[in-house]
């Protein structure tokens, strides 16, 4: 159970400056600071920090998007990428991709034949995604076994993607650029750990190719990517 599930929140920010009211007793303190839309309170004044501080002094639980970002899972210790080895396929329909540290995406590995056996060349420490036909993917980190054969240590999807980001951050400061558009910024879709992706869908506006970000959302999205070791810039 997460910290957010164990603490009672009287007011929860669900998108920038839009709050879900969980406790009706807080309504009186919100009057004059914004507008009410049923159970939603929309903050329209500039006194955000002062309002949140006053509510917390009154012992109301306020759960902001900043709080949610700070509770996202941290990067794990990054496995060292080492020597290349051989991973034979268990079945003919098996396919592997590795988490590419330059593009932050899954890149398919080409199948090879060795002495009548089909498999892939893999470096120890690589984060891998394995599919068998159209079934669900599984996630792993490559480990060394005997005679140059590569074994697999199981990971869940979130840990796998976080591990990929951790490896990328060990090399150099990763940079990502959002494009300025009429009403804010447009960020191209990239692979993200599921909790990060879910929160970014609330902070920004998701679309097929990525996310639309308002000026209000910009510092929040920068903080979200900073936790992944990625510096978010704009052009």
mmCIF file of C-alpha atoms in Angstrom:
data_model
loop_
_atom_site.group_PDB
_atom_site.id
_atom_site.type_symbol
_atom_site.label_atom_id
_atom_site.label_comp_id
_atom_site.label_asym_id
_atom_site.label_seq_id
_atom_site.Cartn_x
_atom_site.Cartn_y
_atom_site.Cartn_z
ATOM 1 C CA UNK A 1 0.000 0.000 0.000
ATOM 2 C CA UNK A 2 1.366 3.401 -0.995
ATOM 3 C CA UNK A 3 1.606 6.488 1.165
ATOM 4 C CA UNK A 4 -1.145 8.172 -0.902
ATOM 5 C CA UNK A 5 -3.496 5.259 -0.083
ATOM 6 C CA UNK A 6 -2.854 5.408 3.666
ATOM 7 C CA UNK A 7 -3.336 9.167 4.173
ATOM 8 C CA UNK A 8 -6.744 10.830 4.048
ATOM 9 C CA UNK A 9 -6.793 13.622 1.481
ATOM 10 C CA UNK A 10 -9.375 16.347 1.905
ATOM 11 C CA UNK A 11 -8.371 18.114 -1.307
ATOM 12 C CA UNK A 12 -6.566 16.417 -4.199
ATOM 13 C CA UNK A 13 -5.076 18.152 -7.233
ATOM 14 C CA UNK A 14 -5.984 16.092 -10.288
ATOM 15 C CA UNK A 15 -4.783 18.420 -13.066
ATOM 16 C CA UNK A 16 -2.904 21.725 -12.676
ATOM 17 C CA UNK A 17 -4.973 23.975 -10.359
ATOM 18 C CA UNK A 18 -8.006 21.659 -10.528
ATOM 19 C CA UNK A 19 -8.778 19.905 -7.258
ATOM 20 C CA UNK A 20 -11.160 17.118 -6.286
ATOM 21 C CA UNK A 21 -12.919 17.866 -2.995
ATOM 22 C CA UNK A 22 -13.011 14.806 -0.750
ATOM 23 C CA UNK A 23 -14.166 16.665 2.377
ATOM 24 C CA UNK A 24 -17.039 19.144 2.008
ATOM 25 C CA UNK A 25 -15.948 20.961 5.206
ATOM 26 C CA UNK A 26 -13.086 22.513 3.233
ATOM 27 C CA UNK A 27 -15.411 24.405 0.870
ATOM 28 C CA UNK A 28 -15.766 27.441 3.144
ATOM 29 C CA UNK A 29 -12.006 28.038 3.087
ATOM 30 C CA UNK A 30 -11.898 27.848 -0.714
ATOM 31 C CA UNK A 31 -14.507 30.528 -1.364
ATOM 32 C CA UNK A 32 -13.072 33.578 -3.090
ATOM 33 C CA UNK A 33 -10.073 31.602 -4.346
ATOM 34 C CA UNK A 34 -11.675 30.048 -7.405
ATOM 35 C CA UNK A 35 -14.722 28.389 -8.873
ATOM 36 C CA UNK A 36 -16.704 25.276 -7.962
ATOM 37 C CA UNK A 37 -17.822 22.711 -10.548
ATOM 38 C CA UNK A 38 -19.670 20.163 -8.444
ATOM 39 C CA UNK A 39 -16.991 18.284 -6.508
ATOM 40 C CA UNK A 40 -14.239 20.071 -8.445
ATOM 41 C CA UNK A 41 -12.574 23.275 -7.254
ATOM 42 C CA UNK A 42 -10.705 25.325 -9.865
ATOM 43 C CA UNK A 43 -8.104 27.684 -8.379
ATOM 44 C CA UNK A 44 -8.110 31.005 -10.223
ATOM 45 C CA UNK A 45 -6.213 33.337 -7.889
ATOM 46 C CA UNK A 46 -2.448 33.755 -7.606
ATOM 47 C CA UNK A 47 -2.487 32.853 -3.900
ATOM 48 C CA UNK A 48 -1.917 29.124 -4.451
ATOM 49 C CA UNK A 49 0.997 28.600 -2.043
ATOM 50 C CA UNK A 50 -0.590 30.672 0.695
ATOM 51 C CA UNK A 51 -3.924 28.888 0.353
ATOM 52 C CA UNK A 52 -2.343 25.434 0.547
ATOM 53 C CA UNK A 53 -0.282 26.490 3.571
ATOM 54 C CA UNK A 54 -3.386 27.811 5.367
ATOM 55 C CA UNK A 55 -5.334 24.636 4.657
ATOM 56 C CA UNK A 56 -2.539 22.490 6.016
ATOM 57 C CA UNK A 57 -2.256 24.677 9.109
ATOM 58 C CA UNK A 58 -5.953 23.917 9.664
ATOM 59 C CA UNK A 59 -5.027 20.216 9.515
ATOM 60 C CA UNK A 60 -6.668 19.580 6.169
ATOM 61 C CA UNK A 61 -4.906 17.051 3.957
ATOM 62 C CA UNK A 62 -3.966 18.642 0.629
ATOM 63 C CA UNK A 63 -2.453 16.332 -1.981
ATOM 64 C CA UNK A 64 -0.904 18.302 -4.845
ATOM 65 C CA UNK A 65 0.618 17.212 -8.137
ATOM 66 C CA UNK A 66 4.003 18.152 -6.684
ATOM 67 C CA UNK A 67 3.385 15.674 -3.854
ATOM 68 C CA UNK A 68 2.528 13.001 -6.394
ATOM 69 C CA UNK A 69 5.727 13.649 -8.352
ATOM 70 C CA UNK A 70 7.802 13.388 -5.179
ATOM 71 C CA UNK A 71 6.258 9.967 -4.481
ATOM 72 C CA UNK A 72 7.036 8.487 -7.888
ATOM 73 C CA UNK A 73 9.438 5.523 -7.703
ATOM 74 C CA UNK A 74 13.098 6.491 -7.767
ATOM 75 C CA UNK A 75 15.675 5.180 -10.182
ATOM 76 C CA UNK A 76 17.157 1.859 -9.008
ATOM 77 C CA UNK A 77 20.821 1.009 -8.956
ATOM 78 C CA UNK A 78 21.892 0.595 -12.573
ATOM 79 C CA UNK A 79 23.360 -2.789 -13.596
ATOM 80 C CA UNK A 80 26.689 -2.486 -15.399
ATOM 81 C CA UNK A 81 26.529 -3.309 -19.101
ATOM 82 C CA UNK A 82 29.199 -5.896 -19.771
ATOM 83 C CA UNK A 83 30.316 -8.577 -22.185
ATOM 84 C CA UNK A 84 28.306 -9.880 -25.089
ATOM 85 C CA UNK A 85 26.836 -13.359 -24.897
ATOM 86 C CA UNK A 86 24.353 -15.654 -26.603
ATOM 87 C CA UNK A 87 20.699 -16.170 -25.772
ATOM 88 C CA UNK A 88 19.131 -19.102 -27.668
ATOM 89 C CA UNK A 89 15.412 -18.917 -28.381
ATOM 90 C CA UNK A 90 13.195 -21.207 -26.335
ATOM 91 C CA UNK A 91 10.586 -21.272 -29.122
ATOM 92 C CA UNK A 92 10.420 -20.206 -32.756
ATOM 93 C CA UNK A 93 7.967 -17.384 -31.921
ATOM 94 C CA UNK A 94 10.201 -15.752 -29.305
ATOM 95 C CA UNK A 95 11.333 -12.169 -29.960
ATOM 96 C CA UNK A 96 13.587 -9.830 -27.943
ATOM 97 C CA UNK A 97 13.999 -6.067 -27.739
ATOM 98 C CA UNK A 98 16.465 -4.099 -25.642
ATOM 99 C CA UNK A 99 15.933 -0.756 -23.946
ATOM 100 C CA UNK A 100 17.971 1.652 -26.051
ATOM 101 C CA UNK A 101 19.717 4.240 -23.882
ATOM 102 C CA UNK A 102 19.920 6.825 -26.663
ATOM 103 C CA UNK A 103 16.312 6.822 -27.848
ATOM 104 C CA UNK A 104 14.734 5.659 -24.552
ATOM 105 C CA UNK A 105 12.690 3.111 -26.456
ATOM 106 C CA UNK A 106 12.515 -0.626 -27.111
ATOM 107 C CA UNK A 107 14.659 -1.644 -30.081
ATOM 108 C CA UNK A 108 14.209 -5.134 -31.617
ATOM 109 C CA UNK A 109 17.204 -7.475 -31.628
ATOM 110 C CA UNK A 110 17.923 -9.305 -34.868
ATOM 111 C CA UNK A 111 17.715 -13.076 -34.718
ATOM 112 C CA UNK A 112 20.861 -15.018 -35.637
ATOM 113 C CA UNK A 113 21.620 -18.655 -36.429
ATOM 114 C CA UNK A 114 24.507 -20.455 -34.721
ATOM 115 C CA UNK A 115 25.134 -24.113 -35.478
ATOM 116 C CA UNK A 116 21.477 -24.665 -36.257
ATOM 117 C CA UNK A 117 20.217 -22.756 -33.206
ATOM 118 C CA UNK A 118 18.360 -19.442 -33.452
ATOM 119 C CA UNK A 119 18.943 -16.761 -30.851
ATOM 120 C CA UNK A 120 20.197 -13.236 -30.230
ATOM 121 C CA UNK A 121 23.462 -11.606 -29.168
ATOM 122 C CA UNK A 122 22.959 -9.855 -25.835
ATOM 123 C CA UNK A 123 25.218 -7.956 -23.447
ATOM 124 C CA UNK A 124 25.007 -8.630 -19.739
ATOM 125 C CA UNK A 125 23.174 -5.831 -17.970
ATOM 126 C CA UNK A 126 20.898 -5.050 -20.905
ATOM 127 C CA UNK A 127 17.246 -4.509 -20.030
ATOM 128 C CA UNK A 128 15.185 -6.776 -22.263
ATOM 129 C CA UNK A 129 11.589 -7.178 -23.324
ATOM 130 C CA UNK A 130 10.588 -10.653 -24.471
ATOM 131 C CA UNK A 131 7.490 -11.568 -26.454
ATOM 132 C CA UNK A 132 6.192 -14.947 -27.504
ATOM 133 C CA UNK A 133 3.937 -14.401 -30.482
ATOM 134 C CA UNK A 134 1.110 -12.013 -29.651
ATOM 135 C CA UNK A 135 1.150 -12.786 -25.949
ATOM 136 C CA UNK A 136 1.941 -10.354 -23.167
ATOM 137 C CA UNK A 137 5.526 -9.166 -22.886
ATOM 138 C CA UNK A 138 7.839 -10.098 -20.039
ATOM 139 C CA UNK A 139 10.773 -7.988 -18.850
ATOM 140 C CA UNK A 140 14.251 -8.978 -17.729
ATOM 141 C CA UNK A 141 17.833 -7.949 -17.168
ATOM 142 C CA UNK A 142 20.473 -10.076 -18.917
ATOM 143 C CA UNK A 143 22.861 -11.977 -16.657
ATOM 144 C CA UNK A 144 25.885 -14.157 -17.432
ATOM 145 C CA UNK A 145 25.651 -17.917 -17.245
ATOM 146 C CA UNK A 146 28.201 -20.592 -18.155
ATOM 147 C CA UNK A 147 30.013 -20.738 -21.465
ATOM 148 C CA UNK A 148 28.934 -17.315 -22.634
ATOM 149 C CA UNK A 149 25.219 -18.087 -22.433
ATOM 150 C CA UNK A 150 22.922 -15.270 -21.283
ATOM 151 C CA UNK A 151 20.342 -15.893 -18.571
ATOM 152 C CA UNK A 152 17.432 -13.703 -17.546
ATOM 153 C CA UNK A 153 16.500 -12.127 -14.215
ATOM 154 C CA UNK A 154 12.828 -11.226 -14.134
ATOM 155 C CA UNK A 155 11.650 -7.632 -13.708
ATOM 156 C CA UNK A 156 8.230 -6.046 -13.742
ATOM 157 C CA UNK A 157 7.638 -3.516 -16.520
ATOM 158 C CA UNK A 158 7.985 -0.422 -14.323
ATOM 159 C CA UNK A 159 11.272 -1.598 -12.808
ATOM 160 C CA UNK A 160 12.557 -2.539 -16.262
ATOM 161 C CA UNK A 161 11.962 0.914 -17.731
ATOM 162 C CA UNK A 162 13.273 2.634 -14.577
ATOM 163 C CA UNK A 163 16.412 0.507 -14.830
ATOM 164 C CA UNK A 164 16.884 1.621 -18.423
ATOM 165 C CA UNK A 165 16.643 5.259 -17.372
ATOM 166 C CA UNK A 166 19.066 4.614 -14.521
ATOM 167 C CA UNK A 167 21.621 3.179 -16.967
ATOM 168 C CA UNK A 168 21.166 6.160 -19.296
ATOM 169 C CA UNK A 169 21.679 8.627 -16.438
ATOM 170 C CA UNK A 170 24.994 6.980 -15.565
ATOM 171 C CA UNK A 171 26.381 7.813 -18.997
ATOM 172 C CA UNK A 172 25.454 11.462 -19.368
ATOM 173 C CA UNK A 173 22.744 13.937 -18.530
ATOM 174 C CA UNK A 174 19.829 13.025 -20.743
ATOM 175 C CA UNK A 175 18.065 15.902 -22.511
ATOM 176 C CA UNK A 176 14.601 16.030 -24.006
ATOM 177 C CA UNK A 177 13.147 18.962 -25.901
ATOM 178 C CA UNK A 178 9.509 20.026 -26.155
ATOM 179 C CA UNK A 179 8.341 22.106 -29.089
ATOM 180 C CA UNK A 180 6.654 25.444 -28.447
ATOM 181 C CA UNK A 181 3.132 25.647 -29.865
ATOM 182 C CA UNK A 182 0.381 28.275 -29.693
ATOM 183 C CA UNK A 183 -0.948 27.355 -26.253
ATOM 184 C CA UNK A 184 2.121 25.878 -24.574
ATOM 185 C CA UNK A 185 4.378 23.024 -25.618
ATOM 186 C CA UNK A 186 4.174 19.716 -27.431
ATOM 187 C CA UNK A 187 6.196 16.748 -26.156
ATOM 188 C CA UNK A 188 6.740 13.721 -28.388
ATOM 189 C CA UNK A 189 5.729 10.407 -26.834
ATOM 190 C CA UNK A 190 8.569 8.334 -25.394
ATOM 191 C CA UNK A 191 8.715 5.193 -23.283
ATOM 192 C CA UNK A 192 8.034 5.978 -19.622
ATOM 193 C CA UNK A 193 7.574 3.895 -16.469
ATOM 194 C CA UNK A 194 3.839 3.326 -15.996
ATOM 195 C CA UNK A 195 3.415 5.519 -12.856
ATOM 196 C CA UNK A 196 5.205 8.392 -14.595
ATOM 197 C CA UNK A 197 3.135 7.982 -17.744
ATOM 198 C CA UNK A 198 -0.118 7.894 -15.779
ATOM 199 C CA UNK A 199 0.746 11.073 -13.871
ATOM 200 C CA UNK A 200 1.942 12.866 -17.011
ATOM 201 C CA UNK A 201 -1.441 12.064 -18.578
ATOM 202 C CA UNK A 202 -3.016 14.172 -15.795
ATOM 203 C CA UNK A 203 -0.483 17.002 -15.786
ATOM 204 C CA UNK A 204 -0.558 17.376 -19.582
ATOM 205 C CA UNK A 205 -3.083 16.463 -22.250
ATOM 206 C CA UNK A 206 -2.239 13.147 -23.935
ATOM 207 C CA UNK A 207 -2.716 12.647 -27.662
ATOM 208 C CA UNK A 208 -1.625 10.013 -30.171
ATOM 209 C CA UNK A 209 1.855 11.452 -30.685
ATOM 210 C CA UNK A 210 2.649 12.612 -27.149
ATOM 211 C CA UNK A 211 1.456 15.280 -24.733
ATOM 212 C CA UNK A 212 0.278 18.876 -24.933
ATOM 213 C CA UNK A 213 1.684 20.919 -22.036
ATOM 214 C CA UNK A 214 0.420 24.252 -20.765
ATOM 215 C CA UNK A 215 2.633 26.951 -19.257
ATOM 216 C CA UNK A 216 1.111 26.033 -15.896
ATOM 217 C CA UNK A 217 2.084 22.395 -16.342
ATOM 218 C CA UNK A 218 5.627 23.097 -17.546
ATOM 219 C CA UNK A 219 7.475 23.238 -14.177
ATOM 220 C CA UNK A 220 5.633 20.117 -13.011
ATOM 221 C CA UNK A 221 6.658 18.168 -16.099
ATOM 222 C CA UNK A 222 10.254 19.357 -15.679
ATOM 223 C CA UNK A 223 10.230 18.039 -12.100
ATOM 224 C CA UNK A 224 8.748 14.720 -13.241
ATOM 225 C CA UNK A 225 11.498 14.165 -15.815
ATOM 226 C CA UNK A 226 14.190 15.311 -13.405
ATOM 227 C CA UNK A 227 13.378 12.267 -11.274
ATOM 228 C CA UNK A 228 14.245 10.153 -14.308
ATOM 229 C CA UNK A 229 17.567 11.916 -14.797
ATOM 230 C CA UNK A 230 16.262 13.764 -17.851
ATOM 231 C CA UNK A 231 16.581 17.517 -18.370
ATOM 232 C CA UNK A 232 13.512 18.835 -20.179
ATOM 233 C CA UNK A 233 14.088 21.851 -22.386
ATOM 234 C CA UNK A 234 11.980 23.789 -24.888
ATOM 235 C CA UNK A 235 12.460 25.355 -28.284
#
